[in-house]
Short mmCIF file of C-alpha atoms in Angstrom, two decimals:
data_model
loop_
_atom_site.label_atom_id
_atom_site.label_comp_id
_atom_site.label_asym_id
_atom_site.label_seq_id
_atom_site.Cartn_x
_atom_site.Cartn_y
_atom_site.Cartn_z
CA UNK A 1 55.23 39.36 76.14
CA UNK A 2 55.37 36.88 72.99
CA UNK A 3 52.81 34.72 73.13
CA UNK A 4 53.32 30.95 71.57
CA UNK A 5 50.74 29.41 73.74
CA UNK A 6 47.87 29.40 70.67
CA UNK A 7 45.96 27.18 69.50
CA UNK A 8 47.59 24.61 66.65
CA UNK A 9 45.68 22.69 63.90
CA UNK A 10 46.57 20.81 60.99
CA UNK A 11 46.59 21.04 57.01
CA UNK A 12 46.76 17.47 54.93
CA UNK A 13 47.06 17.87 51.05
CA UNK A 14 46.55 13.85 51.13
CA UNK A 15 50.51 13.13 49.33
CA UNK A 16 50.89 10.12 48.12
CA UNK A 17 54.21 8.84 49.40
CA UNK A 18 57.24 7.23 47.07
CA UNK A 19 55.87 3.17 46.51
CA UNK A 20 51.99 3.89 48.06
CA UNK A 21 48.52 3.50 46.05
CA UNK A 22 46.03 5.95 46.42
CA UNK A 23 44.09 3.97 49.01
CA UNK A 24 47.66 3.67 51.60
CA UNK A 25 48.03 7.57 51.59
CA UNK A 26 43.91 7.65 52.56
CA UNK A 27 44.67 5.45 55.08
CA UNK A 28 47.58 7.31 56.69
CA UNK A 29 45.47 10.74 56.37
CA UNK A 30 42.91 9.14 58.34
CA UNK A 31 45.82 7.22 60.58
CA UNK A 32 47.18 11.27 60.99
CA UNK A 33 44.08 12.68 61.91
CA UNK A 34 43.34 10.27 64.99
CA UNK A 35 46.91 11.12 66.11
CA UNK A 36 46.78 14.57 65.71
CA UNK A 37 43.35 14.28 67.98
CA UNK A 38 44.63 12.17 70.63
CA UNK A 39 47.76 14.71 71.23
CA UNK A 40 45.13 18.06 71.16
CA UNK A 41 45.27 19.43 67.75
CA UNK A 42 42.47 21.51 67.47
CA UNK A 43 41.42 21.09 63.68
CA UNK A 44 42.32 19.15 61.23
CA UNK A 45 41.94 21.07 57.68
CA UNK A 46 42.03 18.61 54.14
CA UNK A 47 42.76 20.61 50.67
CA UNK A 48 41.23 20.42 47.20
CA UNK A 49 43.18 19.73 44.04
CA UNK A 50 42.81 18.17 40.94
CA UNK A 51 44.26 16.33 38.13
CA UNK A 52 47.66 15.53 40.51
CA UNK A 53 48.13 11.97 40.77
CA UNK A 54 51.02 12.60 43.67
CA UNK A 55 47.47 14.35 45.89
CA UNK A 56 44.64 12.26 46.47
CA UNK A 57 42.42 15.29 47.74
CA UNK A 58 40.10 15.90 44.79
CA UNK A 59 36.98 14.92 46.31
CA UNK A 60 37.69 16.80 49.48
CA UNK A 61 34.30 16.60 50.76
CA UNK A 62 34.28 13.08 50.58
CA UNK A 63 37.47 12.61 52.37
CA UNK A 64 36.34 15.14 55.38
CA UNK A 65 33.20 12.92 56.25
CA UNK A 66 35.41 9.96 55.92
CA UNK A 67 37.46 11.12 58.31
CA UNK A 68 35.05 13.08 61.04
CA UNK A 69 33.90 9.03 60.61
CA UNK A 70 37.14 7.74 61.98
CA UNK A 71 38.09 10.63 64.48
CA UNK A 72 35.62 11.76 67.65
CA UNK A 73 36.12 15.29 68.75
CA UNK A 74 38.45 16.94 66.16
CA UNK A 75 36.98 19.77 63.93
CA UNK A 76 37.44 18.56 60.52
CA UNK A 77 37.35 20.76 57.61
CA UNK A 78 38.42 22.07 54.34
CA UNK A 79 41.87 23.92 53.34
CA UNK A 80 40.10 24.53 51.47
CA UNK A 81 36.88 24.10 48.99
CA UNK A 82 38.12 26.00 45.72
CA UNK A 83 35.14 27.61 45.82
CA UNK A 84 34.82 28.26 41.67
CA UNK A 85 34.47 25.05 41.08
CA UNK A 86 31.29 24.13 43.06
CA UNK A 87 28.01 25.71 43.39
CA UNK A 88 27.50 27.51 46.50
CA UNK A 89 23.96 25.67 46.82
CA UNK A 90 25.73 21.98 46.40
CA UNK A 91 28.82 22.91 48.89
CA UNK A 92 25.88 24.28 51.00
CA UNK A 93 23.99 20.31 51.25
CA UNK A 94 27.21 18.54 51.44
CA UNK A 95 28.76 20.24 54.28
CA UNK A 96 25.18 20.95 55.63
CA UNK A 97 24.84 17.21 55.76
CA UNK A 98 27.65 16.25 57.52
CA UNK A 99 27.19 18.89 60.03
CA UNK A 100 24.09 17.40 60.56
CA UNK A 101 25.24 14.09 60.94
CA UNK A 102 28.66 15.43 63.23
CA UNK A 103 27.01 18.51 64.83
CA UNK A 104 29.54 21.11 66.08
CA UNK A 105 32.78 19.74 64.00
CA UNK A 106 32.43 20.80 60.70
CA UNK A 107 34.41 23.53 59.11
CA UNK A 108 34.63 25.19 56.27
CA UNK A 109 37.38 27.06 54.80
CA UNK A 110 36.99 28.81 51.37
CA UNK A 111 39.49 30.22 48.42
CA UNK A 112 39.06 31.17 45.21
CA UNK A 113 42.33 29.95 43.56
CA UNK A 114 41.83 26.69 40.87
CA UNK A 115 43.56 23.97 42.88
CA UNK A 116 44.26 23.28 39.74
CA UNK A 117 45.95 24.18 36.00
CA UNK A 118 43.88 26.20 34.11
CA UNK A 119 43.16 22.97 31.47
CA UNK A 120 41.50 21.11 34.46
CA UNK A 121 39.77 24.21 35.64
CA UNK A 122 38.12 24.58 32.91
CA UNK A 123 37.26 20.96 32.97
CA UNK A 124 35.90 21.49 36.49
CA UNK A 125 33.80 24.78 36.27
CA UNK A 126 30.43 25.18 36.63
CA UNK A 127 29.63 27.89 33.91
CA UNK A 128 31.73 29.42 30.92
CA UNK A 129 32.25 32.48 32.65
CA UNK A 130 35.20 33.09 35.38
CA UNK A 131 33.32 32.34 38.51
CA UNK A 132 36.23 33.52 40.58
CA UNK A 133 34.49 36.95 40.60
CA UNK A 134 31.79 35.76 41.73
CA UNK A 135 33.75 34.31 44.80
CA UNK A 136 32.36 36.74 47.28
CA UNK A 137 28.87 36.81 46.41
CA UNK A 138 29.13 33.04 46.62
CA UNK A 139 30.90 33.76 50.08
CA UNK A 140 27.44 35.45 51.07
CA UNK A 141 24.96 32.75 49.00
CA UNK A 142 26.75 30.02 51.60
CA UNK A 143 26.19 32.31 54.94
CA UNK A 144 22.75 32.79 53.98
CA UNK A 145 22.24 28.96 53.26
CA UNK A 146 23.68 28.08 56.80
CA UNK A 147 22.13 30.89 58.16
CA UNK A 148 18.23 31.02 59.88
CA UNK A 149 15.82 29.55 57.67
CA UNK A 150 13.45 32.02 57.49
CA UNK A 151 16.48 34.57 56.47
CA UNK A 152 16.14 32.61 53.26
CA UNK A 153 14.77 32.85 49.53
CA UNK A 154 12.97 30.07 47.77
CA UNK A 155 15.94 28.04 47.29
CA UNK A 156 17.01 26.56 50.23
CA UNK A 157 20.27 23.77 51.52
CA UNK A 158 18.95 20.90 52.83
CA UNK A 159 20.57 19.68 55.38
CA UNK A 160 22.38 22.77 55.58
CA UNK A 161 19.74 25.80 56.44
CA UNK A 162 20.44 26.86 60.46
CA UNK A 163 23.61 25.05 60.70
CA UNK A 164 25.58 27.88 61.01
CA UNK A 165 28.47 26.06 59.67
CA UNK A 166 31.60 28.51 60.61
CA UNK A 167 33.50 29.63 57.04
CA UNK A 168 37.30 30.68 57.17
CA UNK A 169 38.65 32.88 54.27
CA UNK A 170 41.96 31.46 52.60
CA UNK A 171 44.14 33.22 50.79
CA UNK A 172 47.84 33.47 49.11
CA UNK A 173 47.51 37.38 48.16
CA UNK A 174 46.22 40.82 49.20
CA UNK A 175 42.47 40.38 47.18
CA UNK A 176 41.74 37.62 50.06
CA UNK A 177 42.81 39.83 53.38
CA UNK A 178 40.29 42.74 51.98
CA UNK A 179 37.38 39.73 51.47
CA UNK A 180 37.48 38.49 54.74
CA UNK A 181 38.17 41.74 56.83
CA UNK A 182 35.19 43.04 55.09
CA UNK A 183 33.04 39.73 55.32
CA UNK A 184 34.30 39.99 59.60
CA UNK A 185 35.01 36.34 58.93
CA UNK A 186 38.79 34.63 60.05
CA UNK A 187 41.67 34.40 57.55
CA UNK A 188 43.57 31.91 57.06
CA UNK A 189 47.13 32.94 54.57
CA UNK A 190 48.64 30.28 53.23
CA UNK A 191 52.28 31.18 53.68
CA UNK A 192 53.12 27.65 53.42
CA UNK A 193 54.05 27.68 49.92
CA UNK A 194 53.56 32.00 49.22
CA UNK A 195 54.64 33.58 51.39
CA UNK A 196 55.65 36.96 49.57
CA UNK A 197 52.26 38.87 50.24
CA UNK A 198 51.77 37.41 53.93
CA UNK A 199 53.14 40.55 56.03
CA UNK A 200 51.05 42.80 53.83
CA UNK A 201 48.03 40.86 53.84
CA UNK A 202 47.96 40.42 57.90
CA UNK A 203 48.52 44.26 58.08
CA UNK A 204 45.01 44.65 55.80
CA UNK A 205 42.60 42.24 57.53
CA UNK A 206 43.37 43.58 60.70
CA UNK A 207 43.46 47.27 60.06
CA UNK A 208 40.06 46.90 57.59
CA UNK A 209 38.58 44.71 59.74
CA UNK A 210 35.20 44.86 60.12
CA UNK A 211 33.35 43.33 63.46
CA UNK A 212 30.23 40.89 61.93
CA UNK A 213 27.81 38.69 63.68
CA UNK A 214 30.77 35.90 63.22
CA UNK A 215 33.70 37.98 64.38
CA UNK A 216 33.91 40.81 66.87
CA UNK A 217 37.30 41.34 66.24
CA UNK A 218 39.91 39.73 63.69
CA UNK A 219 41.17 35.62 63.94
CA UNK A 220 44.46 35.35 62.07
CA UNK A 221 45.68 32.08 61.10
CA UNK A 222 49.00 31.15 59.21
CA UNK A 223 49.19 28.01 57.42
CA UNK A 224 53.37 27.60 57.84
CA UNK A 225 55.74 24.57 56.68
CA UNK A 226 56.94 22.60 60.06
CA UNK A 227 59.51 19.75 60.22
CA UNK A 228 60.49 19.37 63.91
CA UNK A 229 62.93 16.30 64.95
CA UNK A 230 65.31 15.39 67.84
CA UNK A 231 67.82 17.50 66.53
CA UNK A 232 68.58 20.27 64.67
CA UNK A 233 70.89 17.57 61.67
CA UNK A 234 67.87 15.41 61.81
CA UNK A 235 65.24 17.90 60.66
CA UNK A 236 67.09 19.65 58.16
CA UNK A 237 67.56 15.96 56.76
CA UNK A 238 63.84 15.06 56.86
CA UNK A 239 63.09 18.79 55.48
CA UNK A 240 64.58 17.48 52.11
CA UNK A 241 61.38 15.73 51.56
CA UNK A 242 59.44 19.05 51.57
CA UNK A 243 62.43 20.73 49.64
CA UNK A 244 61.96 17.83 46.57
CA UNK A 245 58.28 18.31 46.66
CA UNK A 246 58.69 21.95 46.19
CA UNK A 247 60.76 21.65 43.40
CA UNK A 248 58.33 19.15 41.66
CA UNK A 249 55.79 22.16 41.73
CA UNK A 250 58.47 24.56 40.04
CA UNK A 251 59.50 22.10 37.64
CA UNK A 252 55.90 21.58 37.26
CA UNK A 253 56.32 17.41 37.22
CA UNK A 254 54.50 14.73 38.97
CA UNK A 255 56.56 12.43 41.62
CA UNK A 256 55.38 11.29 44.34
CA UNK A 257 56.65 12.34 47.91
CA UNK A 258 59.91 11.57 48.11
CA UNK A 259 62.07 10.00 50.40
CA UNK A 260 64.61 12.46 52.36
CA UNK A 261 68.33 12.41 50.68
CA UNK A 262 71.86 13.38 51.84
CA UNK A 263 72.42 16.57 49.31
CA UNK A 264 69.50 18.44 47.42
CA UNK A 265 72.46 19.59 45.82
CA UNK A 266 72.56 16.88 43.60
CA UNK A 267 69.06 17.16 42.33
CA UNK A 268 67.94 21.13 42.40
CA UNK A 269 70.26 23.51 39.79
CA UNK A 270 71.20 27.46 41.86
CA UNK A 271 68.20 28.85 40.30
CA UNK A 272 65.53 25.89 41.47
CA UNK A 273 67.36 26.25 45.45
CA UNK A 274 66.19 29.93 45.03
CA UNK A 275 63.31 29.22 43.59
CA UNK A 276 62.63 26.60 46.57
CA UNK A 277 63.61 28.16 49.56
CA UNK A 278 61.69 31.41 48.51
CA UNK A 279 58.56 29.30 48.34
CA UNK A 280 59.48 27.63 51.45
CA UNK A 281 60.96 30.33 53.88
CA UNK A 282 57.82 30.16 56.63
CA UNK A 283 58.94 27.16 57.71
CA UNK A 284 59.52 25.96 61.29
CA UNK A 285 62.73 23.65 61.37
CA UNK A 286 64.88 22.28 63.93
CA UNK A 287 64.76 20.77 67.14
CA UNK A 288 62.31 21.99 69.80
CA UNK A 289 64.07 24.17 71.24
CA UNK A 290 65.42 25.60 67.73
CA UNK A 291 61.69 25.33 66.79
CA UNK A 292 60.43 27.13 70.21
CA UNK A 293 62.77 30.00 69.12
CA UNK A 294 61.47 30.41 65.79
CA UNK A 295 58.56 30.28 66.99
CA UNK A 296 58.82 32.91 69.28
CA UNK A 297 60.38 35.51 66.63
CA UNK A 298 57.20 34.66 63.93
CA UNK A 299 54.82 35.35 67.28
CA UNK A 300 57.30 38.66 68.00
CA UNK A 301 56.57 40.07 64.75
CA UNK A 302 53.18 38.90 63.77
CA UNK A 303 51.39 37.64 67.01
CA UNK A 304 48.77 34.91 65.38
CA UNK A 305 45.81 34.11 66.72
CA UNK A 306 46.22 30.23 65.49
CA UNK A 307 48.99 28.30 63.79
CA UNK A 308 47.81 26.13 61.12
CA UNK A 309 50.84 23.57 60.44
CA UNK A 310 51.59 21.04 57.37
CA UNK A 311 54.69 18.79 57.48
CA UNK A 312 56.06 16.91 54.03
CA UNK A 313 57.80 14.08 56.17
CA UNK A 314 57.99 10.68 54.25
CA UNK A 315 58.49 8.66 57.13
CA UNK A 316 54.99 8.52 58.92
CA UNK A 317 55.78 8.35 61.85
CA UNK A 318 58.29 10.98 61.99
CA UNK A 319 55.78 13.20 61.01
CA UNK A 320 53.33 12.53 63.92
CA UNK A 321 56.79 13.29 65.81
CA UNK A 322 56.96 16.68 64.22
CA UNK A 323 53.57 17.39 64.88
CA UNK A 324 54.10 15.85 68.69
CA UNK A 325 56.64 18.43 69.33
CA UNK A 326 55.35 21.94 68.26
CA UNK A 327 52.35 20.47 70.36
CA UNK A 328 54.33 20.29 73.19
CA UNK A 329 56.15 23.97 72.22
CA UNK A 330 52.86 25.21 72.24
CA UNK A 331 51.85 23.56 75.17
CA UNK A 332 54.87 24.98 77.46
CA UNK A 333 56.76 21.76 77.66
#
C-alpha cells in the first residue's frame, strides 16, 4: 500500500519578493517558519548562496539562530551549508553553539556544490586548492567535532564537542548518494531544481547503504517544488511565479520573485519552456486532491521516507496555503 502519510518539512532559499528590501523577505522567512510550526511541519531547512541579490541566505547560519529565536519546537537547519566554503572547525562552533543554546533542534544539512558562480567561489574559499574534494573528509572532521569529547584530537569545537548535532547529506547528482550511503548518514536530493539524476541516485544510497552508529537503515528525503491552491486553474496560475524564477536562473539574470502572470508565453522563448519545465518537473501542482494524487504516484514509485517541500508563491499568504494543504494531504484530511 502507498504510503503518503510521512513526515513533511520545509526548504526557504530566503527570495526576495518583486518591491521588498532585504529586511521584508527576513521578516516573512521568519513570519513562514512560525506558520509552518504551528500547522506541524517537522523542519524547517534555510539554504546558502551568495552574491544573488534576489536571495538573502548568504549568512545562513546567522539566519537559522535568528529564526530557532522566533520559533519554539521546530528543527531548524541548513539546506544546506556549502560545505567548501567554511572550515569544518568554524561550522563545527557555530552550529555547536546554537545547539547549545536550542538543545535538540539544530540540524545540519551538508553539500558540496558552490551556492555560488565560480567568481564568488573563489572569493569565498578558504584555501587555493578545490576544497570540494575534501568534502568528505570534512564530512568526518564535523562528526568527530560533535562527537564524544574524548573521541577527539587536540583541536577541539567549542560549543560543539558531544552535541551530536545530526548531519544530512545533500545532493543534485550520483557523487552525493555514494557519500552518504557510505557515511550511513540520510540524503536529502534536491530534485527541486535537478531532477535528472534523482531515480538513479535513490537506487544507490539505498542499495550501498551502509548501517552507521547514525543510521541503521537508509532515510530518503526529496526536496520537490509544491504549489497547492483551491483549484487546479488557481495553482497552475500561482506556479508562474516559480516558472519566472526558473527562467531567471537559465537566463542567468537577477529579478526578484515575481508576481504570477496570465501567459509565460509571453515572456519564456520554446527553448527556455523546455529548459524550465525540465528543471521543474518534480513538482506537486494542483488542488488537493490533484496534489494527493500526485502524491501518491511519486510515493508508488519511489516510497520516501520524508518530503522536503519549497513553494515560489509571491503572494505570502498563499504560500502558507500551499504549505497548509499538502499538510493536511499528508495528514489524511
Amino acid at each position: 500500500m502507498t504510503n503518503i502519510h510521512i513526515p513533511v518539512s520545509v526548504l526557504n532559499l530566503a527570495p526576495i519578493r518583486e518591491g521588498q528590501d532585504s529586511k521584508q523577505a527576513i521578516d516573512e522567512m521568519i513570519d513562514l517558519a512560525q506558520s509552518v510550526e504551528k500547522m506541524g511541519y517537522k523542519r524547517y531547512w534555510i539554504a546558502e548562496h551568495h552574491n544573488t541579490p534576489t536571495l538573502v541566505s548568504s549568512a545562513t547560519a546567522i539566519l537559522i539562530k535568528h529564526t530557532l529565536e522566533h520559533t519554539n519546537e521546530i528543527s531548524v537547519g541548513s539546506g544546506g551549508i556549502m560545505l567548501p566554503n567554511h572550515s569544518p572547525l568554524v561550522v563545527a562552533e557555530q552550529f555547536g553553539t546554537m545547539a547549545t543554546i536550542y538543545p535538540g533542534r539544530v540540524e545540519l544539512g551538508l553539500g558540496r556544490a558552490p551556492g555560488t558562480d565560480m567568481m564568488t567561489a573563489n572569493a569565498l574559499r578558504r584555501s587555493k586548492n578545490d576544497s570540494v574534494f575534501t568534502f568528505p573528509e570534512d564530512v568526518k572532521a564535523l562528526q568527530t567535532y560533535f562527537g564524544p569529547e574524548d573521541q577527539q584530537g587536540y583541536v577541539r569545537a567549542y560549543p560543539g564537542a558531544g552535541t551530536n548535532i545530526p548531519i544530512y547529506i545533500l545532493g543534485s547528482s550520483t557523487d552525493s548518494a555514494y557519500l552518504a550511503a557510505s557515511l550511513g548518514l540520510p540524503y536529502v536530493f534536491a530534485s527541486h531544481f535537478a531532477p535528472r539524476f534523482m531515480e538513479e541516485a535513490i537506487s544507490i544510497y539505498r542499495s550501498r547503504f551502509q548501517p552507521s552508529e547514525y543510521l541503521d537503515k537508509p532515510y530518503m528525503m526529496v526536496c520537490l517544488n509544491v504549489v497547492a491552491a483551491e483549484t487546479d486553474e488557481e495553482a497552475s496560475f500561482l506556479s508562474t511565479t516559480m516558472r519566472q524564477f526558473s527562467l531567471n536562473v537559465v537566463r542567468g539574470s537577477r529579478m526578484p520573485l515575481q508576481p504570477p502572470v496570465e501567459n509565460m508565453d509571453q515572456i519564456w522563448t520554446p527553448m527556455e519552456k523546455e529548459m524550465v519545465m525540465s528543471m521543474s518537473r518534480m513538482t506537486m501542482l494542483g488542488s488537493k486532491e490533484a496534489v494527493r494524487e500526485q502524491l501518491s504516484a511519486f510515493q508508488e514509485k519511489y516510497n520516501v521516507d520524508e518530503l522536503m517541500a519549497v513553494s515560489y508563491i509571491y503572494d505570502v499568504e498563499k504560500q502558507k496555503r500551499s504549505y497548509e494543504i499538502l499538510k493536511e494531504i499528508v495528514d489524511g484530511k
